[in-house]
PDB file of C-alpha atoms in Angstrom:
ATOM      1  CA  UNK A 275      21.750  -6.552  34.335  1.00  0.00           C
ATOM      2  CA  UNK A 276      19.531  -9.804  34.057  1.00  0.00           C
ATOM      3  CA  UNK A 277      16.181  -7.331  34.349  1.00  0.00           C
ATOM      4  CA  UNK A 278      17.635  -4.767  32.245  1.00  0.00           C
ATOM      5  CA  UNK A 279      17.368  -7.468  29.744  1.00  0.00           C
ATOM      6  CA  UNK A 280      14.684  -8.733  30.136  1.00  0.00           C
ATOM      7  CA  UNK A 281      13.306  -5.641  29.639  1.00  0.00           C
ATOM      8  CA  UNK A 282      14.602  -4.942  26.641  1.00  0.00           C
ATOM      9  CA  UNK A 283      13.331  -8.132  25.937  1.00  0.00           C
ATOM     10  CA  UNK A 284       9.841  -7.679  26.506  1.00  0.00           C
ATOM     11  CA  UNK A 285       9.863  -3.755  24.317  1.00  0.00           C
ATOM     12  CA  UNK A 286      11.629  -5.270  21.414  1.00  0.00           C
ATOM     13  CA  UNK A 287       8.857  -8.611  22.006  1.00  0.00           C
ATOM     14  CA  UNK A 288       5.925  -5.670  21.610  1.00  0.00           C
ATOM     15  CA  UNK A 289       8.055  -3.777  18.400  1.00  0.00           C
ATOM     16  CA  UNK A 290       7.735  -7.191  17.222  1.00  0.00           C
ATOM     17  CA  UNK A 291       3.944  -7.975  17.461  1.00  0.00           C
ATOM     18  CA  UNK A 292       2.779  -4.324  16.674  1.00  0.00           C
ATOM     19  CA  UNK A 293       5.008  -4.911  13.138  1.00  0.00           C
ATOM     20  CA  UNK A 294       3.210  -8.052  12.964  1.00  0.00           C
ATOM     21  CA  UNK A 295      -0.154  -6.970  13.527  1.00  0.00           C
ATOM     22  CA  UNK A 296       0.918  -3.601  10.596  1.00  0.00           C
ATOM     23  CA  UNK A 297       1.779  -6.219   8.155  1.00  0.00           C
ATOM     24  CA  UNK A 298      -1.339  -8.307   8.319  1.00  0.00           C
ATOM     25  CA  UNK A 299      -3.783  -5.699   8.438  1.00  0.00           C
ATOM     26  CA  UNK A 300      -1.768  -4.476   5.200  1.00  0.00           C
ATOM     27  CA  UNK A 301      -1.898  -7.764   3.800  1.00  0.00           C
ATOM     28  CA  UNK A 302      -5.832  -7.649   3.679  1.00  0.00           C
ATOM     29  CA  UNK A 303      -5.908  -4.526   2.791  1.00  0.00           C
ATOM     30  CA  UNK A 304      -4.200  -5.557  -0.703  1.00  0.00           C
ATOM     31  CA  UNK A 305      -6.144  -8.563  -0.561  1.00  0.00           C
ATOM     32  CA  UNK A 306      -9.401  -6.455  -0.740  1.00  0.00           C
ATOM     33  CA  UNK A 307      -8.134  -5.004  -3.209  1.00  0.00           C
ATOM     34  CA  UNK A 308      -7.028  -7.542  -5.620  1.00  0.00           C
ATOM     35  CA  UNK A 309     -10.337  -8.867  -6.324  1.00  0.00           C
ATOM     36  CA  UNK A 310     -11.260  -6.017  -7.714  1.00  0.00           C
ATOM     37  CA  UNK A 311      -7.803  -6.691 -10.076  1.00  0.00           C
ATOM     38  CA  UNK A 312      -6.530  -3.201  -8.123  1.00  0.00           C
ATOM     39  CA  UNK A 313      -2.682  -3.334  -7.219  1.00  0.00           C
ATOM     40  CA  UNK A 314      -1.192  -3.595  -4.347  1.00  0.00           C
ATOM     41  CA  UNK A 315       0.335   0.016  -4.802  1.00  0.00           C
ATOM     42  CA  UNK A 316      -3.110   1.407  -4.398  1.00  0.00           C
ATOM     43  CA  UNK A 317      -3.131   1.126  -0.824  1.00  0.00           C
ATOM     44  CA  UNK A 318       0.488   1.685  -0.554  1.00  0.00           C
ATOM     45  CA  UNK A 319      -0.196   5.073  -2.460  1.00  0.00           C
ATOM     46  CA  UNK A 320      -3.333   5.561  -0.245  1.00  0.00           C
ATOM     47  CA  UNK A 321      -1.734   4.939   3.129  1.00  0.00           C
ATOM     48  CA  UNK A 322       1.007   7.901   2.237  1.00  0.00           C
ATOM     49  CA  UNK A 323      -0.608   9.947   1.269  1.00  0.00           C
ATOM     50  CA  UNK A 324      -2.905   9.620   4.195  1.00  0.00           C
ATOM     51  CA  UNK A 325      -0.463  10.071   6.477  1.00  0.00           C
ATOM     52  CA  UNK A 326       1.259  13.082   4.714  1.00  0.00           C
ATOM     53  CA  UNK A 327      -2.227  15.024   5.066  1.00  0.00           C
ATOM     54  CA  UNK A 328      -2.715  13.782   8.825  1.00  0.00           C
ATOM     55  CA  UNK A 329       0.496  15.144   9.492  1.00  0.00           C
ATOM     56  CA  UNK A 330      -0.103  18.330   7.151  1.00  0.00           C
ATOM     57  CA  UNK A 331      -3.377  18.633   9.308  1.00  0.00           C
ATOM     58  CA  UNK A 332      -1.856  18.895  12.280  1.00  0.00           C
ATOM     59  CA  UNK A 333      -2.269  15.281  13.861  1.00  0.00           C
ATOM     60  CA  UNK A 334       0.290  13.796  15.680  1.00  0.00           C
ATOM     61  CA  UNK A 335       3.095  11.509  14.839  1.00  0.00           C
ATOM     62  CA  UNK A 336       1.131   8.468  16.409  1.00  0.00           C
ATOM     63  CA  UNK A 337      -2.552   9.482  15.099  1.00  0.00           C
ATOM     64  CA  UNK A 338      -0.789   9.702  11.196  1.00  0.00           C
ATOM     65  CA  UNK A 339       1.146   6.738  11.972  1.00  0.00           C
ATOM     66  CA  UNK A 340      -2.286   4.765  13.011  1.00  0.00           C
ATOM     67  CA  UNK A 341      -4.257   6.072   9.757  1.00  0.00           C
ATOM     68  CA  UNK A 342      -1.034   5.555   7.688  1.00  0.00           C
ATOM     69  CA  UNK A 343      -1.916   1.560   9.027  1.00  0.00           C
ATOM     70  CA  UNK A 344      -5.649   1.566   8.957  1.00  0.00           C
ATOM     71  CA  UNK A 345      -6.562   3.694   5.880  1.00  0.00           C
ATOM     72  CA  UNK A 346      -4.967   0.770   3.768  1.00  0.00           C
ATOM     73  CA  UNK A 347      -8.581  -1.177   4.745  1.00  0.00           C
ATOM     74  CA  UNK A 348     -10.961   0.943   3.655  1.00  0.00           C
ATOM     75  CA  UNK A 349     -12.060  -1.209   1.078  1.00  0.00           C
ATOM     76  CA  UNK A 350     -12.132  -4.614   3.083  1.00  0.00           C
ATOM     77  CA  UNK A 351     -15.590  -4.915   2.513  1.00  0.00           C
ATOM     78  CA  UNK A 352     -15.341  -5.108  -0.746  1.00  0.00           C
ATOM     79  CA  UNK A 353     -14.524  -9.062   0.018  1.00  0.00           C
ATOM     80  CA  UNK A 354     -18.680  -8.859   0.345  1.00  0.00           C
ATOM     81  CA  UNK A 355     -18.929  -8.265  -3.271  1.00  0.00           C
ATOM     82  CA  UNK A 356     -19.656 -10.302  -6.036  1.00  0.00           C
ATOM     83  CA  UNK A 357     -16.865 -10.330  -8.564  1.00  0.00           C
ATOM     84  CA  UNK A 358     -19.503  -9.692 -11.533  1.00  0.00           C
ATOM     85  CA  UNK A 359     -19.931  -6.276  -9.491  1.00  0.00           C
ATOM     86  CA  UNK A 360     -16.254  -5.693  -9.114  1.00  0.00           C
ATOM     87  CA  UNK A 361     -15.251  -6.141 -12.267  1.00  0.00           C
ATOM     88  CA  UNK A 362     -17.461  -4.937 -14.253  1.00  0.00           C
ATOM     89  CA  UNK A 363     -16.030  -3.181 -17.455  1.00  0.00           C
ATOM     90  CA  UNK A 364     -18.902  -0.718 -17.929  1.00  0.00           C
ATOM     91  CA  UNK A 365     -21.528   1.368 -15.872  1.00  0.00           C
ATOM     92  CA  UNK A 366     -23.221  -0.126 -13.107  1.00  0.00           C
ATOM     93  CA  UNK A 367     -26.931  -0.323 -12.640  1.00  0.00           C
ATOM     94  CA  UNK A 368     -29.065   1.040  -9.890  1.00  0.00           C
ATOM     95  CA  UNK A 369     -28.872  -2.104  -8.217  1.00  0.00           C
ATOM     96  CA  UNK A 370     -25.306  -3.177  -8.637  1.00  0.00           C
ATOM     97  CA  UNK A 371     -24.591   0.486  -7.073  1.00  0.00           C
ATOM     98  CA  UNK A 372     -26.760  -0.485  -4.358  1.00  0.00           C
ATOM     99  CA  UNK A 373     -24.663  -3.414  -3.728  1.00  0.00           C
ATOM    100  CA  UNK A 374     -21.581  -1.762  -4.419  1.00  0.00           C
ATOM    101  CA  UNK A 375     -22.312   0.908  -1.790  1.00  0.00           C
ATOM    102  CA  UNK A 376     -22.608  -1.791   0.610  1.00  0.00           C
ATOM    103  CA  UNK A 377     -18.870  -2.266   0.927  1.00  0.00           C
ATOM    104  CA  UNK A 378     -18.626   0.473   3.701  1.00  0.00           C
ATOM    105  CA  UNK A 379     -20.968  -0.649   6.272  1.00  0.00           C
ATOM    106  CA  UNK A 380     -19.373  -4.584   5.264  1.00  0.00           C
ATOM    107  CA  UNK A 381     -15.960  -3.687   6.249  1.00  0.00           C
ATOM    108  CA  UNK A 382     -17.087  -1.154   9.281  1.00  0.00           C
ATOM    109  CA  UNK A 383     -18.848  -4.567  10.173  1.00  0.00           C
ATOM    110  CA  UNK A 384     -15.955  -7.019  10.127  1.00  0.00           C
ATOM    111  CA  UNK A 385     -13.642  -4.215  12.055  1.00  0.00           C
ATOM    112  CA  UNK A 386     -16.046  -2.891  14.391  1.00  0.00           C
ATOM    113  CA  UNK A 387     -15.450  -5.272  17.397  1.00  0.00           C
ATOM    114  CA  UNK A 388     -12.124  -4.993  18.038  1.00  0.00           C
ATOM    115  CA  UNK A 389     -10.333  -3.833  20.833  1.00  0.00           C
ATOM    116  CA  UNK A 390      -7.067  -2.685  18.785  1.00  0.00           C
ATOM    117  CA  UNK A 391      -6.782   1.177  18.152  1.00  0.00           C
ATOM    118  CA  UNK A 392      -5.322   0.802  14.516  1.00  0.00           C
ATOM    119  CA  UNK A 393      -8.438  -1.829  13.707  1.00  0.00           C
ATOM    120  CA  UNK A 394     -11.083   0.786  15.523  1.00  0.00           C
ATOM    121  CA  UNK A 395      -9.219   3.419  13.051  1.00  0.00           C
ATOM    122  CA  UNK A 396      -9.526   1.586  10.045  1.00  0.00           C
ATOM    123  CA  UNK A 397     -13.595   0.580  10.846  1.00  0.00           C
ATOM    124  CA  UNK A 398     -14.059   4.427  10.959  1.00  0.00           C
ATOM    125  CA  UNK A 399     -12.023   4.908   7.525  1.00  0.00           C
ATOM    126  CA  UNK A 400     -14.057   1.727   5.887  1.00  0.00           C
ATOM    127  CA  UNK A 401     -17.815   3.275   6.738  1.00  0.00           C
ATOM    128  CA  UNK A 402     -16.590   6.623   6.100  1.00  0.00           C
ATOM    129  CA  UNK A 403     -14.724   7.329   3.558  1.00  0.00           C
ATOM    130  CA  UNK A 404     -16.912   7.653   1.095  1.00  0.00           C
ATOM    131  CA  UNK A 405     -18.741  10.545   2.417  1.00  0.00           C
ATOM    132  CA  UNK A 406     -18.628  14.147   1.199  1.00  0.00           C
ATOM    133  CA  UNK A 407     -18.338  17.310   2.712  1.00  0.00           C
ATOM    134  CA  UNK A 408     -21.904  18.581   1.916  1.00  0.00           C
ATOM    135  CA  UNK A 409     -23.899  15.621   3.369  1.00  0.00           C
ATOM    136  CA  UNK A 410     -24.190  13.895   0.081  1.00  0.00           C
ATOM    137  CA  UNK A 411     -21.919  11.055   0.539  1.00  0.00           C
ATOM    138  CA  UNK A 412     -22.726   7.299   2.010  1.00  0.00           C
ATOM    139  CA  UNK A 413     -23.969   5.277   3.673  1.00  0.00           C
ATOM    140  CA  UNK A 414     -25.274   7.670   6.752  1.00  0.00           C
ATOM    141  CA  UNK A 415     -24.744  11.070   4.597  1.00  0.00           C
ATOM    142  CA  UNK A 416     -22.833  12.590   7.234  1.00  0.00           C
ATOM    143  CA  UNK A 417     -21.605  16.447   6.424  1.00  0.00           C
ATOM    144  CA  UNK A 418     -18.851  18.685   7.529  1.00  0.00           C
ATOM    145  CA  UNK A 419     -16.980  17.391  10.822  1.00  0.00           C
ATOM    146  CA  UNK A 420     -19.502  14.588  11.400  1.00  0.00           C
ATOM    147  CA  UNK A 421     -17.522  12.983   9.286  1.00  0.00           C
ATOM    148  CA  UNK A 422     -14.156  11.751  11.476  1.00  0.00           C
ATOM    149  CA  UNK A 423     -11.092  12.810  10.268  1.00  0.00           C
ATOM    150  CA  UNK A 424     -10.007   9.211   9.398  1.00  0.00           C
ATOM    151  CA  UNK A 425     -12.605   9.780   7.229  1.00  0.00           C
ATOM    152  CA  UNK A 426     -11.937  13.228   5.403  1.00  0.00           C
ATOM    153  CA  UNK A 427      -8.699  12.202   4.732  1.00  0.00           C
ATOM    154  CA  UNK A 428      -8.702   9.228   3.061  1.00  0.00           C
ATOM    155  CA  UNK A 429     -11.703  10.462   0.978  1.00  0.00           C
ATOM    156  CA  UNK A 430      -9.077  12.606  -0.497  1.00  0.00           C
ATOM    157  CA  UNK A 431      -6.490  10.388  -0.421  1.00  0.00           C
ATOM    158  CA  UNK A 432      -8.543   7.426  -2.153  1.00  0.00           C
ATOM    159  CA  UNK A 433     -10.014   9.280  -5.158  1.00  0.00           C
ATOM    160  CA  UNK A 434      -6.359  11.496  -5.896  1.00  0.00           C
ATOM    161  CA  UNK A 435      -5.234   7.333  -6.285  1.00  0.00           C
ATOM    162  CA  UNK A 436      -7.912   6.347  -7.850  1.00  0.00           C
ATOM    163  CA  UNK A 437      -8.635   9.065 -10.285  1.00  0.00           C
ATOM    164  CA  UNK A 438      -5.055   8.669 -11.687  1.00  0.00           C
ATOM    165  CA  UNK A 439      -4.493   4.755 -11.985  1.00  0.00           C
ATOM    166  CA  UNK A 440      -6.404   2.614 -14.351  1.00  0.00           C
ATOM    167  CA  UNK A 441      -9.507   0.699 -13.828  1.00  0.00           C
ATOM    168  CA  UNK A 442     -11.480  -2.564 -15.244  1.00  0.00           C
ATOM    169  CA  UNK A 443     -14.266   0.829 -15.654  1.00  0.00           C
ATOM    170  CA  UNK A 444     -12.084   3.874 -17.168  1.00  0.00           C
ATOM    171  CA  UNK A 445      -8.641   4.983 -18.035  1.00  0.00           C
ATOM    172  CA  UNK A 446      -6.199   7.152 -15.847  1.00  0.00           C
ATOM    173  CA  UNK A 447      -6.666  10.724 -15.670  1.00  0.00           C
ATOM    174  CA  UNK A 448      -3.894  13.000 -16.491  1.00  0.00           C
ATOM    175  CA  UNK A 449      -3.347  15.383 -13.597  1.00  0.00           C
ATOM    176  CA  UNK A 450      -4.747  18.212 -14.734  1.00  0.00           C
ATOM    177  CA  UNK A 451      -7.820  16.556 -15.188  1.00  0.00           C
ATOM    178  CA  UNK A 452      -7.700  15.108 -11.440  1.00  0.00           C
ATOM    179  CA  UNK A 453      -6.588  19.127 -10.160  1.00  0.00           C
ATOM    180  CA  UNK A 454      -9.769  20.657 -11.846  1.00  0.00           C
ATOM    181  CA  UNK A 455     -12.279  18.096 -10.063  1.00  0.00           C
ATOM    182  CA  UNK A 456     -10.518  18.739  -6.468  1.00  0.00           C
ATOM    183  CA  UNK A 457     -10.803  22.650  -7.353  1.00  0.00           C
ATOM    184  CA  UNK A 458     -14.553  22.085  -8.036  1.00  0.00           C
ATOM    185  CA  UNK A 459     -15.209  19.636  -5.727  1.00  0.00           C
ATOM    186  CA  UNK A 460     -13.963  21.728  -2.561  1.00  0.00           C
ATOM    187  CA  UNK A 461     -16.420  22.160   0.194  1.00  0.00           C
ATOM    188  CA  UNK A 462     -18.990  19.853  -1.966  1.00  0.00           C
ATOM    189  CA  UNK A 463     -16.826  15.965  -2.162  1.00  0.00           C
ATOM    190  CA  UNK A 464     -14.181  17.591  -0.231  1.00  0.00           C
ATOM    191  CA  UNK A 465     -12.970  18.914   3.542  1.00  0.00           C
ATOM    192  CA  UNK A 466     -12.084  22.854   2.111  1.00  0.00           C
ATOM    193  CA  UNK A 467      -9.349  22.634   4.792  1.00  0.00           C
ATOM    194  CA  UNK A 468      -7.899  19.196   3.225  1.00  0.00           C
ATOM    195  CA  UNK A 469      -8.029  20.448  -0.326  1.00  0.00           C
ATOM    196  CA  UNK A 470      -6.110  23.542   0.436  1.00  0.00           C
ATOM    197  CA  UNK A 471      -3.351  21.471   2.399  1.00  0.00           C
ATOM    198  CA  UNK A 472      -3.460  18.922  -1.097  1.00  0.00           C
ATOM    199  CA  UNK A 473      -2.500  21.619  -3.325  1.00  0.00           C
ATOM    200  CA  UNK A 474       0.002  23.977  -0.968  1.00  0.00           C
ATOM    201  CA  UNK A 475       1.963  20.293  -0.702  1.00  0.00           C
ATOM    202  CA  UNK A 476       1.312  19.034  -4.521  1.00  0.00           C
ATOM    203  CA  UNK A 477       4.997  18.331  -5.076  1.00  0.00           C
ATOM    204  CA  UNK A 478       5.153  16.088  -2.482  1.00  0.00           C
ATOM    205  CA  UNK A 479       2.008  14.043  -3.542  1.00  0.00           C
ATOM    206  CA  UNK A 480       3.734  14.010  -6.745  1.00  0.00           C
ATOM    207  CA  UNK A 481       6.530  12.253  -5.692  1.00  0.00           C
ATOM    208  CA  UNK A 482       5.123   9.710  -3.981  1.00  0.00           C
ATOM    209  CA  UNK A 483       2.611   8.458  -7.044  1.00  0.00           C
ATOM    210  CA  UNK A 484       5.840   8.600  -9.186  1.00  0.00           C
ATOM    211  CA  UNK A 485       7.744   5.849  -6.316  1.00  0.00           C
ATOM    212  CA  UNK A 486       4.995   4.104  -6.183  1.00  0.00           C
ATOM    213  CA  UNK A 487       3.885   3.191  -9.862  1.00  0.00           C
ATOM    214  CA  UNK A 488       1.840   0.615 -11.157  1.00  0.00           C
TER     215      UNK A 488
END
């Protein structure tokens, strides 16, 4: 009985550091994101519907379950910055886009050491996820499936959120608006594959902007 329990002991000791370890990598996601006066329902929105596209994919319960953790970092290195950048109301300049850009290879940076599956998942989402399909993304300009999954994903996942919420830089888009882009930008922005998956499951995408509002 006395090892029984202390078995029990030690699983329900590892539930308890693995939620630990969820929540503070969620934490600074929202913190990365808040300096660029971004809510805290942006990654929430991001990190479902990352995981409802893993799974739609065909990844496994555990693979979704680490993106659905890590793809809330992808902007960490946005914490590299400046808030002048971040914030800016209109377009930026060459250079401000230059340092803007640098947010991928900042948070890939500040992730890339660690020994921790769900912080290896979310360096890959952070350099990645702003590359496109064709090769014409950054910072490497990787194409097709040299881009990791991770990646493809929450490229879709990010801009779907982004597109629709407000920004210091532009006003939502109405849906429509955000469907038309995904139709064009298929096989360009846009794993074909993903985009197909995004609108044979649009209903449940839907739903989970609408429980997660701003």
């Amino acid at each position: 009985m006395g090892i029984r329990k202390d078995i029990t002991d030690v699983i329900e000791l590892h539930k308890e550091i693995e939620e630990t370890q969820r929540e503070i990598i969620y934490k600074m996601g929202e913190i990365a994101e808040s300096r660029s006066n971004e809510t805290g329902n942006h990654v929430k929105r991001v990190a479902e519907y990352s995981k409802l596209l893993a799974l739609l994919y065909g990844l496994d319960e555990k693979e979704s379950d680490i993106l659905f953790t890590a793809s809330p970092m992808h902007d960490i290195g946005k914490v590299g910055v400046p808030d002048s950048i971040l914030n800016k109301a209109g377009k930026l300049d060459e250079n401000e886009y230059k340092m803007m850009k640098k947010h991928c290879v900042i948070g890939y940076n500040i992730l890339k050491n660690s020994k921790r599956e769900i912080l290896k998942a979310a360096a890959i989402v952070a350099m990645q996820h702003h590359e496109k399909w064709d090769g014409s993304g950054y910072p490497r300009g990787l194409k097709e499936e040299e881009i990791h999954i991770y990646g493809r994903i929450t490229a879709v996942a990010d801009v779907f959120d982004a597109l629709g919420s407000d920004r210091c830089y532009k006003k939502a888009w109405e849906n429509e608006k955000i469907f038309e882009l995904f139709r064009n930008e298929k096989a360009k922005h846009f794993d074909p594959k993903l985009v197909d998956l995004f609108f044979d499951n649009i209903d449940k995408f839907i739903e989970i902007k609408n429980k997660y509002k701003d």
